[in-house]
Structure formats: structure tokens, C-alpha cells
Coordinates of C-alpha atoms and ligand atoms in Angstrom, one line a residue:
M1 CA 0.0 0.0 0.0
T2 CA 1.4 3.4 -0.9
Y3 CA 0.7 6.4 1.3
D4 CA 1.4 9.6 -0.5
T5 CA -1.4 11.9 0.7
P6 CA -2.2 13.4 4.1
H7 CA -3.8 11.0 6.5
R8 CA -4.1 10.2 10.2
R9 CA -3.4 6.9 11.9
L10 CA -5.0 5.6 15.1
N11 CA -2.8 4.5 17.9
P12 CA -5.0 1.6 19.3
L13 CA -3.0 1.7 22.6
T14 CA -4.0 5.3 23.4
G15 CA -7.0 6.0 21.1
E16 CA -5.2 9.1 19.8
W17 CA -4.3 10.0 16.3
V18 CA -1.1 11.0 14.5
L19 CA -1.2 13.2 11.4
I20 CA 1.1 12.1 8.5
S21 CA 2.0 14.4 5.6
P22 CA 4.1 12.3 3.2
H23 CA 4.0 14.9 0.4
R24 CA 6.0 17.3 2.7
A25 CA 9.0 15.0 2.7
K26 CA 9.4 16.1 -0.9
R27 CA 9.9 19.7 0.0
P28 CA 13.3 21.2 -0.9
W29 CA 15.9 21.6 1.8
L30 CA 15.8 25.3 2.6
G31 CA 19.3 25.4 3.9
Q32 CA 20.7 26.2 7.3
V33 CA 18.8 29.2 8.6
E34 CA 21.0 31.9 10.0
K35 CA 20.1 32.4 13.7
T36 CA 19.9 36.1 14.2
S37 CA 19.3 37.2 17.7
P38 CA 15.7 38.2 18.0
E39 CA 16.9 41.1 20.1
N40 CA 18.4 43.0 17.2
L41 CA 16.3 42.3 14.2
P42 CA 16.1 44.8 11.3
T43 CA 12.6 46.4 10.6
Y44 CA 12.9 44.8 7.1
D45 CA 15.0 41.8 6.0
P46 CA 15.5 41.4 2.2
T47 CA 16.1 37.6 2.7
C48 CA 12.9 37.0 4.8
Y49 CA 10.2 35.2 2.9
L50 CA 7.5 36.8 5.1
C51 CA 8.5 40.5 4.7
P52 CA 6.5 42.6 2.2
R53 CA 7.5 42.5 -1.5
N54 CA 9.8 39.5 -1.0
E55 CA 9.8 36.3 -2.9
R56 CA 8.5 33.1 -1.4
A57 CA 9.0 29.4 -2.4
G58 CA 7.5 28.5 -5.7
G59 CA 8.0 31.9 -7.1
F60 CA 5.2 33.7 -5.2
R61 CA 5.8 37.3 -4.3
N62 CA 4.4 38.9 -1.2
P63 CA 2.3 42.0 -1.7
D64 CA 3.4 45.4 -0.2
Y65 CA 1.1 44.7 2.7
S66 CA 0.6 47.3 5.5
S67 CA -1.4 45.4 8.2
T68 CA -1.8 41.6 8.6
F69 CA -1.0 39.3 5.7
V70 CA -2.5 35.8 5.2
F71 CA -1.4 33.2 2.6
D72 CA -1.7 29.5 2.2
N73 CA 1.4 27.8 3.5
D74 CA 3.7 26.9 0.6
F75 CA 4.6 23.6 2.4
A76 CA 1.2 22.8 3.9
A77 CA 0.9 19.7 6.1
L78 CA -2.7 19.4 5.0
L79 CA -4.2 19.6 1.5
P80 CA -7.8 20.6 0.5
D81 CA -7.9 18.0 -2.3
E82 CA -10.3 15.1 -2.3
T83 CA -8.3 12.0 -1.6
Q84 CA -9.0 8.4 -2.1
A85 CA -10.4 6.7 1.1
L86 CA -7.7 4.5 2.6
A87 CA -8.5 0.9 3.0
S88 CA -8.1 -0.5 6.5
D89 CA -8.0 -4.3 6.4
H90 CA -7.5 -4.8 10.2
P91 CA -9.0 -3.1 13.2
L92 CA -5.6 -2.4 14.7
L93 CA -4.3 -0.7 11.5
V94 CA -6.8 2.2 11.2
S95 CA -6.1 5.2 9.0
V96 CA -8.3 7.9 7.6
S97 CA -7.5 10.3 4.9
E98 CA -7.4 13.9 6.1
R99 CA -8.3 17.0 4.2
G100 CA -7.5 20.5 5.4
L101 CA -5.8 23.8 4.9
C102 CA -2.7 25.5 6.4
Q103 CA -2.3 29.2 6.4
V104 CA 0.3 31.7 7.6
V105 CA -0.7 35.0 9.2
C106 CA 2.0 37.7 9.3
F107 CA 1.2 40.0 12.3
S108 CA 2.5 43.1 10.5
P109 CA 5.0 44.2 7.8
R110 CA 7.5 44.8 10.6
H111 CA 10.2 42.0 10.7
D112 CA 11.1 43.1 14.3
L113 CA 7.9 43.6 16.2
S114 CA 6.5 40.6 18.2
L115 CA 3.1 40.6 19.8
P116 CA 4.1 42.5 23.0
E117 CA 5.9 45.2 20.9
L118 CA 2.9 45.8 18.5
D119 CA 0.5 48.6 19.3
Q120 CA -2.9 47.7 20.8
I121 CA -4.6 48.5 17.5
D122 CA -2.2 46.1 15.6
V123 CA -2.9 43.3 18.0
E124 CA -6.6 43.9 17.5
N125 CA -6.0 43.6 13.7
V126 CA -4.3 40.2 14.3
I127 CA -7.2 39.0 16.3
R128 CA -9.7 40.2 13.7
T129 CA -7.7 38.3 11.0
W130 CA -7.9 35.1 13.1
M131 CA -11.6 35.7 13.5
G132 CA -12.1 36.2 9.8
Q133 CA -10.1 33.2 8.8
S134 CA -11.8 31.0 11.4
A135 CA -15.2 32.0 10.0
E136 CA -14.1 31.5 6.4
L137 CA -12.3 28.2 6.9
G138 CA -14.9 26.9 9.4
A139 CA -17.7 27.5 6.8
K140 CA -16.1 25.0 4.3
D141 CA -18.0 21.7 4.2
F142 CA -14.9 19.6 4.7
I143 CA -13.6 21.6 7.7
H144 CA -14.6 20.8 11.3
Y145 CA -11.9 22.3 13.3
V146 CA -9.8 25.5 13.1
Q147 CA -6.6 25.6 15.1
V148 CA -5.0 29.1 15.4
F149 CA -1.5 29.0 16.9
E150 CA 1.8 30.8 17.2
N151 CA 5.2 29.1 17.5
K152 CA 7.6 31.8 18.8
G153 CA 11.3 31.5 18.9
A154 CA 14.0 29.2 17.4
V155 CA 13.8 26.9 20.5
M156 CA 10.1 26.2 19.6
G157 CA 11.2 25.4 16.0
A158 CA 10.0 28.6 14.5
S159 CA 11.9 28.8 11.2
N160 CA 11.5 32.5 10.7
P161 CA 11.8 35.3 13.3
H162 CA 9.3 37.5 11.4
P163 CA 6.3 37.5 13.9
H164 CA 3.6 35.3 12.4
S165 CA 1.0 32.7 13.4
Q166 CA -0.5 29.7 11.7
I167 CA -3.9 28.4 11.1
W168 CA -4.4 24.7 10.5
A169 CA -8.0 23.7 9.6
T170 CA -8.9 20.0 9.6
G171 CA -11.7 17.8 8.6
L172 CA -11.5 15.9 11.9
I173 CA -11.1 17.3 15.4
P174 CA -7.5 16.9 16.6
N175 CA -6.6 15.0 19.8
E176 CA -6.3 17.9 22.2
P177 CA -9.6 19.8 21.4
A178 CA -11.3 16.4 21.1
K179 CA -10.4 15.5 24.7
E180 CA -11.5 19.0 25.9
L181 CA -14.8 18.6 24.0
E182 CA -15.5 15.3 25.8
R183 CA -14.6 16.7 29.2
Q184 CA -16.6 19.9 28.8
T185 CA -19.6 18.1 27.4
D186 CA -19.6 15.6 30.4
Y187 CA -19.3 18.5 32.8
F188 CA -22.1 20.5 31.1
N189 CA -24.4 17.5 31.1
Q190 CA -23.9 17.0 34.8
H191 CA -23.9 20.6 36.0
S192 CA -25.8 22.5 33.2
H193 CA -22.9 25.0 33.4
P194 CA -19.7 25.4 31.4
L195 CA -16.7 23.8 33.0
L196 CA -14.4 26.7 32.4
A197 CA -16.9 29.3 33.7
D198 CA -17.2 27.4 37.0
Y199 CA -13.4 26.9 37.1
L200 CA -12.9 30.7 36.6
D201 CA -15.3 31.4 39.5
Q202 CA -13.2 29.3 41.8
E203 CA -10.0 31.0 40.7
H204 CA -11.5 34.4 41.2
K205 CA -12.5 33.5 44.7
R206 CA -9.1 32.1 45.6
Q207 CA -6.9 34.7 43.7
E208 CA -3.8 32.5 44.1
R209 CA -3.2 31.8 40.4
I210 CA -4.8 34.8 38.7
L211 CA -2.4 37.2 36.9
F212 CA -4.9 39.9 35.9
S213 CA -8.2 40.3 34.3
N214 CA -10.3 42.9 32.5
D215 CA -14.0 43.0 31.9
H216 CA -14.0 40.2 29.3
F217 CA -10.9 38.0 29.9
T218 CA -8.8 36.6 32.7
A219 CA -5.2 35.4 32.5
L220 CA -4.0 32.8 35.0
V221 CA -1.6 30.0 35.6
P222 CA -3.9 26.9 35.6
Y223 CA -4.1 24.7 38.7
W224 CA -3.0 21.8 36.5
A225 CA -0.2 23.7 34.6
I226 CA 2.6 21.5 33.2
W227 CA 5.0 24.0 31.7
P228 CA 6.9 26.2 34.2
F229 CA 5.2 29.5 33.2
E230 CA 2.2 28.1 31.5
V231 CA -0.8 30.5 31.2
I232 CA -4.4 30.1 30.1
V233 CA -6.5 33.1 29.0
V234 CA -10.2 32.4 29.4
A235 CA -13.2 34.4 28.1
H236 CA -15.7 35.5 30.7
R237 CA -18.7 35.3 28.4
N238 CA -19.7 31.8 27.2
V239 CA -18.4 32.5 23.7
A240 CA -17.4 29.3 21.9
R241 CA -15.5 30.5 18.8
L242 CA -13.1 33.4 17.9
N243 CA -15.5 34.7 15.2
E244 CA -18.2 35.2 17.9
L245 CA -16.2 37.9 19.7
T246 CA -17.7 41.4 19.9
D247 CA -15.7 44.6 19.3
V248 CA -15.2 45.3 23.0
E249 CA -14.1 41.7 23.5
V250 CA -11.5 42.0 20.7
S251 CA -10.1 45.1 22.4
A252 CA -10.1 43.4 25.8
L253 CA -8.4 40.2 24.4
A254 CA -5.7 42.3 22.7
G255 CA -5.0 44.1 26.0
I256 CA -4.7 40.8 27.8
M257 CA -2.5 39.2 25.1
K258 CA -0.2 42.2 25.2
R259 CA 0.1 42.1 29.0
V260 CA 0.8 38.3 29.1
T261 CA 3.5 38.5 26.4
T262 CA 5.0 41.7 27.8
R263 CA 5.4 40.0 31.2
Y264 CA 6.8 36.9 29.5
D265 CA 9.5 39.1 27.8
N266 CA 10.2 40.9 31.1
L267 CA 10.7 37.6 33.0
F268 CA 14.2 37.0 31.7
E269 CA 14.5 40.2 29.6
I270 CA 14.5 38.3 26.3
S271 CA 12.1 37.7 23.5
F272 CA 10.3 34.8 25.4
P273 CA 9.6 31.7 23.3
Y274 CA 6.4 29.8 23.5
S275 CA 3.7 27.9 21.6
M276 CA 0.4 29.7 22.0
G277 CA -3.0 28.7 20.6
F278 CA -6.7 29.1 20.8
H279 CA -9.1 26.3 21.6
Q280 CA -12.4 27.1 20.1
A281 CA -15.5 24.8 19.6
P282 CA -15.6 22.6 16.5
F283 CA -17.1 24.1 13.4
D284 CA -20.2 22.0 13.0
T285 CA -23.9 22.9 13.1
Q286 CA -24.1 22.9 16.9
S287 CA -23.9 26.0 19.2
H288 CA -21.7 24.3 21.8
P289 CA -22.9 25.9 25.1
E290 CA -20.4 23.7 27.0
W291 CA -17.4 25.3 25.3
T292 CA -15.6 28.4 26.5
L293 CA -13.1 30.1 24.2
H294 CA -9.6 30.1 25.7
A295 CA -6.0 30.4 24.7
H296 CA -3.1 28.3 26.1
F297 CA 0.5 29.6 26.4
Y298 CA 3.1 26.8 26.7
P299 CA 6.6 28.3 27.2
P300 CA 9.5 25.9 27.7
L301 CA 11.9 28.2 29.7
L302 CA 12.4 27.4 33.3
R303 CA 15.0 29.5 35.1
S304 CA 16.7 31.7 32.5
A305 CA 17.1 32.3 28.8
T306 CA 19.0 29.1 28.4
V307 CA 17.6 26.6 31.0
R308 CA 14.5 25.0 29.5
K309 CA 12.2 22.2 30.5
F310 CA 12.2 19.0 28.5
M311 CA 9.4 16.4 28.4
V312 CA 11.6 13.3 28.6
G313 CA 11.9 10.1 30.7
F314 CA 9.1 9.7 33.2
E315 CA 7.3 12.6 31.6
L316 CA 7.4 11.0 28.2
L317 CA 6.6 7.6 29.5
G318 CA 4.5 8.2 32.6
M319 CA 3.1 11.7 33.2
P320 CA 4.2 15.3 33.3
Q321 CA 6.0 16.6 36.4
R322 CA 7.0 20.0 37.6
D323 CA 9.1 21.5 40.5
I324 CA 8.0 25.1 40.8
T325 CA 4.4 25.2 41.8
P326 CA 1.8 27.0 39.6
E327 CA 1.1 29.4 42.6
I328 CA 4.8 30.5 42.7
A329 CA 4.9 30.8 38.9
A330 CA 1.8 33.0 39.1
E331 CA 3.4 35.1 41.8
R332 CA 6.5 35.7 39.7
L333 CA 4.4 36.7 36.7
R334 CA 2.3 39.0 38.8
S335 CA 5.3 40.8 40.2
L336 CA 6.5 41.9 36.7
S337 CA 5.9 45.2 35.1
D338 CA 3.5 45.9 32.2
V339 CA 6.2 48.1 30.7
H340 CA 8.1 46.1 28.1
Y341 CA 11.8 46.0 29.0
K342 CA 12.7 47.5 25.6
R343 CA 10.1 50.3 25.9
S344 CA 9.8 53.3 28.1
S345 CA 6.0 53.6 28.2
P346 CA 3.5 51.1 29.6
V347 CA 1.3 49.0 27.3
D348 CA -2.1 50.4 26.4
K349 CA -4.4 49.9 29.3
R350 CA -7.5 51.3 27.6
S351 CA -9.1 47.8 27.4
S352 CA -8.3 46.9 31.0
P353 CA -10.6 49.1 33.1
A354 CA -11.1 46.5 35.8
D355 CA -7.6 45.4 36.3
K356 CA -6.8 43.4 39.4
H357 CA -3.3 42.7 40.7
R358 CA -1.8 45.8 39.0
Ligands
ZN401 ZN1 10.5 39.5 7.7
ZN402 ZN1 -7.8 24.1 25.7

């Protein structure tokens, strides 16, 4: 049997899936990427395939864009093409062909400005782009999940320092949101209340792990955090998907994202690496009252710019483990300033009228 199109295979030991993109193995070797320090990036880099006016793979040329810029990933792990159904001739060898789309979203034309360094209005533009793409991709009949994420920093495998995020839209719901859907649905059926809304109530009562909140979002270190400085940003309203956010919520979310990422950068006074992504409800015909829109920040750094956490040994084979408690991590992040260490003025607070823990 030949496998040359995107598909997922089931691990019968865990019940989880692995996505395989054989066509990507054919992509050209892009060469060793020069590792420029993200601390001294130029505003424009003539060799960057994400900067305005520059050429990308396959002879595409970027427009002279002035805000966000979205394009289909030239080396997409998922393809929209109809593929032949894969034959499974044994219940332990299960595979399903997977259709989808992969997009890249450049935050701005500036090669050197990451999320915390962008102005409030530019972060709002990024969020509006994620909302627009979620709605557009989610409306396609073969798409059922839209994963918006940012991989920041060479340590996270980001191949280009130009600030950008990605959107992978899939026909099937990936492992992580599938697990969260099941847990949130079970909780909602038992309590007639969304799990994350009840969890947020508890956290607000206890105040141990909350970093800050405004009228529409709260940032906190979750009780069950795995990564040293892991953060979850949770919507106050029972909004299920990015494209359901109102104007004031977009503004509030931009304010919270800027504050989280500014404090991250201030923690070790470096451009702080992380994987960040939004978990929204599946794009099907249901309204998903059980689902609360939230974003996870998973940063690998532990004690300094060079000491990172690895998921190995017992963690890989058994379960995750941490030393620093989530409460202490929250206290450290709370103690930091909202003024970016590279800037002299504070981040825009317009959208944070009800700040706690200033
Ligand atoms: Zn660039
Ligand atoms: Zn989640």
C-alpha cells in the first residue's frame, strides 16, 4: 500500500491519532537558517520570505502589505484535495484520509515587532484576522476544526523570526480539542454549566493563580499547569469561537495578550519563546454551550534564557512533572511590570478598566 497523501493513523494503545503528511517529505531543503538574535532584528530583511515585497517558495511574491497578511502555507501539512479513502483491512491498522488547509498569518510588515511590541490596534487587527479566517475556513463543508496558533522562537522550532502565526484547519477534530470537548460536554451534562466558567469562578474566589483580568478575559496559571510559566486566557462570556467575539471583547483580548506576552519578555528580559494557541469549539452545526473560548500559552523556559524544561523520561513515558508550583509561577508573573523592557512607556491599558493585581 502506498501512502502519499495526508492521512491520520490511530494508535490503538491510546486511542489518539497521528497526522502524517508524506507529500511534505518532498519539500526542498531550505538550507541552514542563520540564527539572528531576536533582540536585534532589522525592521525589514531582504532575505525574509515573510517581509513585504519579498519572494517566497514556488516563485510567489508577497504584496506590499501594510497590516496583517494571510497566505496558504507553501509547504502545507494538509491539503484541501479530495483523496481516495484509505483501505483498513484490520481493526488495529486504522487510517483515515485527512483534508485540510494550512495558512500563515503575518502580524505586520515589521520584521522586528513581536506581539508585545505591537501597538494595541495592531494586536486587534491580528485577532480580527484570526476571527475572519476562522469563520471562512470553518464554513467550508470539509472543515470541522480550526486551530489558530503561534510558535515563537527558534527553541520552539519557528523557522523565521518574522512575527507570524499559523492556522491549520482540519476535517477531523485533533486530539487535544477532542479531549477537551469530551470533558466539557460531560461536565455540562452533569452541571448544566460550562466547566471553564465554573473553574474561573473558583480561581477568582481564591486569587492564588490569577495574573490579571479585565471586563472580558482573565489570564491565570492553571491549577494543573505542566510548563513552568504556562498561562491560560479564558473568556468571561460563554463564547465558543473566535469569530463570535464582539468589538469590545476583541479590544479586551488584545489588551490581555499584550500584557501576558510583555510580562513573559520581562521575566528574563529576552524575547520569550512559546507555543500559543486558541481552543475554540468545533465548526459544526451545533452551538456548543459547553465550550468556553480560551488560549493556552506553553513556554519551555524554566530559570533563565538558556535553561529549559524537557518532556523526557518519566514525563514522556509516565506523566508530566514540575518542581516550581503553579502558585509560585503566578506570583513571579504577577510581580513583573507591564512596561516592556525594551520600551519606556506602559502597554495600552484602555481595554483593562477592571484590572486586578496591578
Ligand atoms: Zn520579515
Ligand atoms: Zn484548551
